[in-house]
């Protein structure tokens, strides 16, 4: 009887972790990354669009868009390659790609179409996406920037 109780409690815990996002199978992650939610108008609304509208931060996002401006690197503390990306919705976000932990996105220029995965942080200008690199300590979801089929992580 005790074993049955332990098994049931374990299953309840696992189900709760799946619902809260603590455990996500790889196939489910790929599906979530490629799925866009539909708004009430029928247009595709990205996770970043919803987070911006709701002033949410600390969300792992996978998005794509067009580079509209390559900015100078941020060299204070950890070095970051910085560039502005316009999403399909028209929202503009800043990508802060840590080049101490990941390779620089080479030959990046305005007009390039990129995909990226990272952590979104809200601000009034559209937000910032960082953590577009692997985590050497493996405590945070890894991210990346993809240009012309090459992934920088």
PDB file of C-alpha atoms in Angstrom:
ATOM      1  CA  UNK A   1       0.000   0.000   0.000  1.00  0.00           C
ATOM      2  CA  UNK A   2       2.856   2.396   0.836  1.00  0.00           C
ATOM      3  CA  UNK A   3       4.473   1.706  -2.531  1.00  0.00           C
ATOM      4  CA  UNK A   4       1.214   2.510  -4.319  1.00  0.00           C
ATOM      5  CA  UNK A   5       0.925   5.776  -2.369  1.00  0.00           C
ATOM      6  CA  UNK A   6       4.528   6.708  -3.256  1.00  0.00           C
ATOM      7  CA  UNK A   7       3.917   5.931  -6.935  1.00  0.00           C
ATOM      8  CA  UNK A   8       0.720   8.014  -6.988  1.00  0.00           C
ATOM      9  CA  UNK A   9       2.444  10.955  -5.268  1.00  0.00           C
ATOM     10  CA  UNK A  10       5.320  10.700  -7.744  1.00  0.00           C
ATOM     11  CA  UNK A  11       2.926  10.777 -10.696  1.00  0.00           C
ATOM     12  CA  UNK A  12       1.119  13.801  -9.253  1.00  0.00           C
ATOM     13  CA  UNK A  13       4.466  15.600  -8.819  1.00  0.00           C
ATOM     14  CA  UNK A  14       5.562  14.814 -12.405  1.00  0.00           C
ATOM     15  CA  UNK A  15       2.213  15.978 -13.812  1.00  0.00           C
ATOM     16  CA  UNK A  16       2.483  19.203 -11.808  1.00  0.00           C
ATOM     17  CA  UNK A  17       6.038  19.819 -13.077  1.00  0.00           C
ATOM     18  CA  UNK A  18       4.927  19.328 -16.694  1.00  0.00           C
ATOM     19  CA  UNK A  19       2.095  21.836 -16.257  1.00  0.00           C
ATOM     20  CA  UNK A  20       4.348  24.427 -14.600  1.00  0.00           C
ATOM     21  CA  UNK A  21       7.028  24.049 -17.273  1.00  0.00           C
ATOM     22  CA  UNK A  22       9.566  22.492 -14.918  1.00  0.00           C
ATOM     23  CA  UNK A  23       9.755  19.343 -17.030  1.00  0.00           C
ATOM     24  CA  UNK A  24       9.185  19.457 -20.745  1.00  0.00           C
ATOM     25  CA  UNK A  25       9.955  16.602 -23.116  1.00  0.00           C
ATOM     26  CA  UNK A  26      12.218  17.528 -26.046  1.00  0.00           C
ATOM     27  CA  UNK A  27       9.509  16.852 -28.644  1.00  0.00           C
ATOM     28  CA  UNK A  28       7.151  19.135 -26.738  1.00  0.00           C
ATOM     29  CA  UNK A  29       9.803  21.877 -26.574  1.00  0.00           C
ATOM     30  CA  UNK A  30      10.253  21.752 -30.353  1.00  0.00           C
ATOM     31  CA  UNK A  31       6.492  21.947 -30.838  1.00  0.00           C
ATOM     32  CA  UNK A  32       6.154  24.857 -28.416  1.00  0.00           C
ATOM     33  CA  UNK A  33       9.041  26.701 -30.061  1.00  0.00           C
ATOM     34  CA  UNK A  34       7.505  26.547 -33.508  1.00  0.00           C
ATOM     35  CA  UNK A  35       3.910  27.286 -32.488  1.00  0.00           C
ATOM     36  CA  UNK A  36       2.448  30.772 -32.574  1.00  0.00           C
ATOM     37  CA  UNK A  37      -0.687  31.606 -30.662  1.00  0.00           C
ATOM     38  CA  UNK A  38      -3.677  33.096 -32.477  1.00  0.00           C
ATOM     39  CA  UNK A  39      -5.096  36.406 -31.339  1.00  0.00           C
ATOM     40  CA  UNK A  40      -8.783  37.234 -31.396  1.00  0.00           C
ATOM     41  CA  UNK A  41      -8.240  39.026 -34.720  1.00  0.00           C
ATOM     42  CA  UNK A  42      -6.961  35.813 -36.314  1.00  0.00           C
ATOM     43  CA  UNK A  43      -3.438  37.161 -36.832  1.00  0.00           C
ATOM     44  CA  UNK A  44      -0.462  35.249 -35.471  1.00  0.00           C
ATOM     45  CA  UNK A  45       0.755  36.726 -32.215  1.00  0.00           C
ATOM     46  CA  UNK A  46       4.166  35.739 -30.932  1.00  0.00           C
ATOM     47  CA  UNK A  47       5.094  35.016 -27.346  1.00  0.00           C
ATOM     48  CA  UNK A  48       7.095  38.275 -27.318  1.00  0.00           C
ATOM     49  CA  UNK A  49       4.090  40.292 -28.546  1.00  0.00           C
ATOM     50  CA  UNK A  50       1.963  38.925 -25.712  1.00  0.00           C
ATOM     51  CA  UNK A  51       4.735  39.431 -23.149  1.00  0.00           C
ATOM     52  CA  UNK A  52       5.218  43.026 -24.306  1.00  0.00           C
ATOM     53  CA  UNK A  53       1.493  43.738 -24.096  1.00  0.00           C
ATOM     54  CA  UNK A  54       1.350  42.193 -20.586  1.00  0.00           C
ATOM     55  CA  UNK A  55       4.686  43.685 -19.419  1.00  0.00           C
ATOM     56  CA  UNK A  56       6.058  40.208 -18.663  1.00  0.00           C
ATOM     57  CA  UNK A  57       9.709  39.225 -18.347  1.00  0.00           C
ATOM     58  CA  UNK A  58      11.828  36.110 -17.822  1.00  0.00           C
ATOM     59  CA  UNK A  59      10.215  34.155 -20.665  1.00  0.00           C
ATOM     60  CA  UNK A  60      12.116  31.770 -22.925  1.00  0.00           C
ATOM     61  CA  UNK A  61      11.178  32.668 -26.491  1.00  0.00           C
ATOM     62  CA  UNK A  62      11.928  31.401 -29.981  1.00  0.00           C
ATOM     63  CA  UNK A  63      11.257  34.016 -32.637  1.00  0.00           C
ATOM     64  CA  UNK A  64      12.364  35.314 -35.996  1.00  0.00           C
ATOM     65  CA  UNK A  65      12.634  38.695 -37.592  1.00  0.00           C
ATOM     66  CA  UNK A  66      14.656  41.090 -39.681  1.00  0.00           C
ATOM     67  CA  UNK A  67      17.733  42.921 -38.387  1.00  0.00           C
ATOM     68  CA  UNK A  68      17.049  46.637 -38.711  1.00  0.00           C
ATOM     69  CA  UNK A  69      20.196  47.966 -37.059  1.00  0.00           C
ATOM     70  CA  UNK A  70      23.517  46.575 -35.847  1.00  0.00           C
ATOM     71  CA  UNK A  71      24.642  48.497 -32.764  1.00  0.00           C
ATOM     72  CA  UNK A  72      28.126  48.831 -31.254  1.00  0.00           C
ATOM     73  CA  UNK A  73      29.105  46.023 -28.884  1.00  0.00           C
ATOM     74  CA  UNK A  74      28.448  46.513 -25.190  1.00  0.00           C
ATOM     75  CA  UNK A  75      31.920  46.054 -23.684  1.00  0.00           C
ATOM     76  CA  UNK A  76      31.089  46.846 -20.044  1.00  0.00           C
ATOM     77  CA  UNK A  77      31.313  43.615 -18.067  1.00  0.00           C
ATOM     78  CA  UNK A  78      30.479  40.621 -20.252  1.00  0.00           C
ATOM     79  CA  UNK A  79      30.762  41.620 -23.906  1.00  0.00           C
ATOM     80  CA  UNK A  80      27.557  41.573 -25.925  1.00  0.00           C
ATOM     81  CA  UNK A  81      26.942  41.899 -29.645  1.00  0.00           C
ATOM     82  CA  UNK A  82      23.837  44.077 -29.922  1.00  0.00           C
ATOM     83  CA  UNK A  83      21.332  44.496 -32.719  1.00  0.00           C
ATOM     84  CA  UNK A  84      17.717  45.510 -33.218  1.00  0.00           C
ATOM     85  CA  UNK A  85      15.283  43.041 -34.766  1.00  0.00           C
ATOM     86  CA  UNK A  86      11.826  43.827 -36.102  1.00  0.00           C
ATOM     87  CA  UNK A  87       9.396  40.945 -35.585  1.00  0.00           C
ATOM     88  CA  UNK A  88       6.656  40.110 -38.090  1.00  0.00           C
ATOM     89  CA  UNK A  89       4.190  41.998 -35.878  1.00  0.00           C
ATOM     90  CA  UNK A  90       6.229  45.192 -36.215  1.00  0.00           C
ATOM     91  CA  UNK A  91       7.504  45.137 -32.619  1.00  0.00           C
ATOM     92  CA  UNK A  92      11.236  45.861 -32.324  1.00  0.00           C
ATOM     93  CA  UNK A  93      13.424  44.079 -29.752  1.00  0.00           C
ATOM     94  CA  UNK A  94      17.065  44.432 -28.788  1.00  0.00           C
ATOM     95  CA  UNK A  95      19.125  41.248 -28.978  1.00  0.00           C
ATOM     96  CA  UNK A  96      22.057  41.205 -26.528  1.00  0.00           C
ATOM     97  CA  UNK A  97      24.180  38.209 -27.615  1.00  0.00           C
ATOM     98  CA  UNK A  98      26.947  37.357 -25.112  1.00  0.00           C
ATOM     99  CA  UNK A  99      30.136  37.010 -27.164  1.00  0.00           C
ATOM    100  CA  UNK A 100      32.183  35.945 -24.142  1.00  0.00           C
ATOM    101  CA  UNK A 101      30.168  32.695 -24.107  1.00  0.00           C
ATOM    102  CA  UNK A 102      29.087  32.281 -27.741  1.00  0.00           C
ATOM    103  CA  UNK A 103      30.656  33.088 -31.098  1.00  0.00           C
ATOM    104  CA  UNK A 104      29.892  36.462 -32.634  1.00  0.00           C
ATOM    105  CA  UNK A 105      27.233  36.308 -35.362  1.00  0.00           C
ATOM    106  CA  UNK A 106      29.559  36.895 -38.283  1.00  0.00           C
ATOM    107  CA  UNK A 107      28.766  39.257 -41.164  1.00  0.00           C
ATOM    108  CA  UNK A 108      25.506  40.351 -39.512  1.00  0.00           C
ATOM    109  CA  UNK A 109      23.982  43.368 -41.254  1.00  0.00           C
ATOM    110  CA  UNK A 110      20.745  45.301 -41.534  1.00  0.00           C
ATOM    111  CA  UNK A 111      18.224  43.415 -43.645  1.00  0.00           C
ATOM    112  CA  UNK A 112      19.367  39.945 -42.516  1.00  0.00           C
ATOM    113  CA  UNK A 113      16.599  37.540 -41.517  1.00  0.00           C
ATOM    114  CA  UNK A 114      17.426  35.697 -38.270  1.00  0.00           C
ATOM    115  CA  UNK A 115      15.907  33.236 -35.842  1.00  0.00           C
ATOM    116  CA  UNK A 116      16.750  33.311 -32.158  1.00  0.00           C
ATOM    117  CA  UNK A 117      16.088  31.651 -28.825  1.00  0.00           C
ATOM    118  CA  UNK A 118      16.671  33.448 -25.546  1.00  0.00           C
ATOM    119  CA  UNK A 119      15.124  35.027 -22.497  1.00  0.00           C
ATOM    120  CA  UNK A 120      12.817  38.008 -23.028  1.00  0.00           C
ATOM    121  CA  UNK A 121      12.909  40.974 -20.629  1.00  0.00           C
ATOM    122  CA  UNK A 122      10.186  43.596 -20.995  1.00  0.00           C
ATOM    123  CA  UNK A 123      10.880  47.316 -21.351  1.00  0.00           C
ATOM    124  CA  UNK A 124       8.832  50.181 -22.781  1.00  0.00           C
ATOM    125  CA  UNK A 125      10.855  50.205 -26.022  1.00  0.00           C
ATOM    126  CA  UNK A 126       9.931  46.638 -26.980  1.00  0.00           C
ATOM    127  CA  UNK A 127      12.150  44.561 -24.744  1.00  0.00           C
ATOM    128  CA  UNK A 128      15.504  42.815 -24.700  1.00  0.00           C
ATOM    129  CA  UNK A 129      16.323  39.208 -25.525  1.00  0.00           C
ATOM    130  CA  UNK A 130      19.429  37.865 -23.816  1.00  0.00           C
ATOM    131  CA  UNK A 131      20.706  34.378 -22.908  1.00  0.00           C
ATOM    132  CA  UNK A 132      21.126  33.680 -26.643  1.00  0.00           C
ATOM    133  CA  UNK A 133      24.014  31.357 -25.759  1.00  0.00           C
ATOM    134  CA  UNK A 134      24.674  28.112 -23.920  1.00  0.00           C
ATOM    135  CA  UNK A 135      24.966  28.113 -20.127  1.00  0.00           C
ATOM    136  CA  UNK A 136      28.324  26.621 -19.101  1.00  0.00           C
ATOM    137  CA  UNK A 137      26.855  25.830 -15.660  1.00  0.00           C
ATOM    138  CA  UNK A 138      23.797  24.153 -17.256  1.00  0.00           C
ATOM    139  CA  UNK A 139      21.395  25.899 -14.855  1.00  0.00           C
ATOM    140  CA  UNK A 140      19.585  27.997 -17.458  1.00  0.00           C
ATOM    141  CA  UNK A 141      17.944  27.130 -20.756  1.00  0.00           C
ATOM    142  CA  UNK A 142      20.448  27.578 -23.557  1.00  0.00           C
ATOM    143  CA  UNK A 143      19.742  29.925 -26.419  1.00  0.00           C
ATOM    144  CA  UNK A 144      21.100  30.776 -29.867  1.00  0.00           C
ATOM    145  CA  UNK A 145      21.006  33.082 -32.855  1.00  0.00           C
ATOM    146  CA  UNK A 146      20.654  31.558 -36.320  1.00  0.00           C
ATOM    147  CA  UNK A 147      21.683  33.300 -39.545  1.00  0.00           C
ATOM    148  CA  UNK A 148      21.732  31.635 -42.979  1.00  0.00           C
ATOM    149  CA  UNK A 149      21.369  28.184 -41.402  1.00  0.00           C
ATOM    150  CA  UNK A 150      24.327  28.642 -39.034  1.00  0.00           C
ATOM    151  CA  UNK A 151      23.581  28.563 -35.334  1.00  0.00           C
ATOM    152  CA  UNK A 152      25.641  30.659 -32.897  1.00  0.00           C
ATOM    153  CA  UNK A 153      25.288  29.282 -29.372  1.00  0.00           C
TER     154      UNK A 153
END
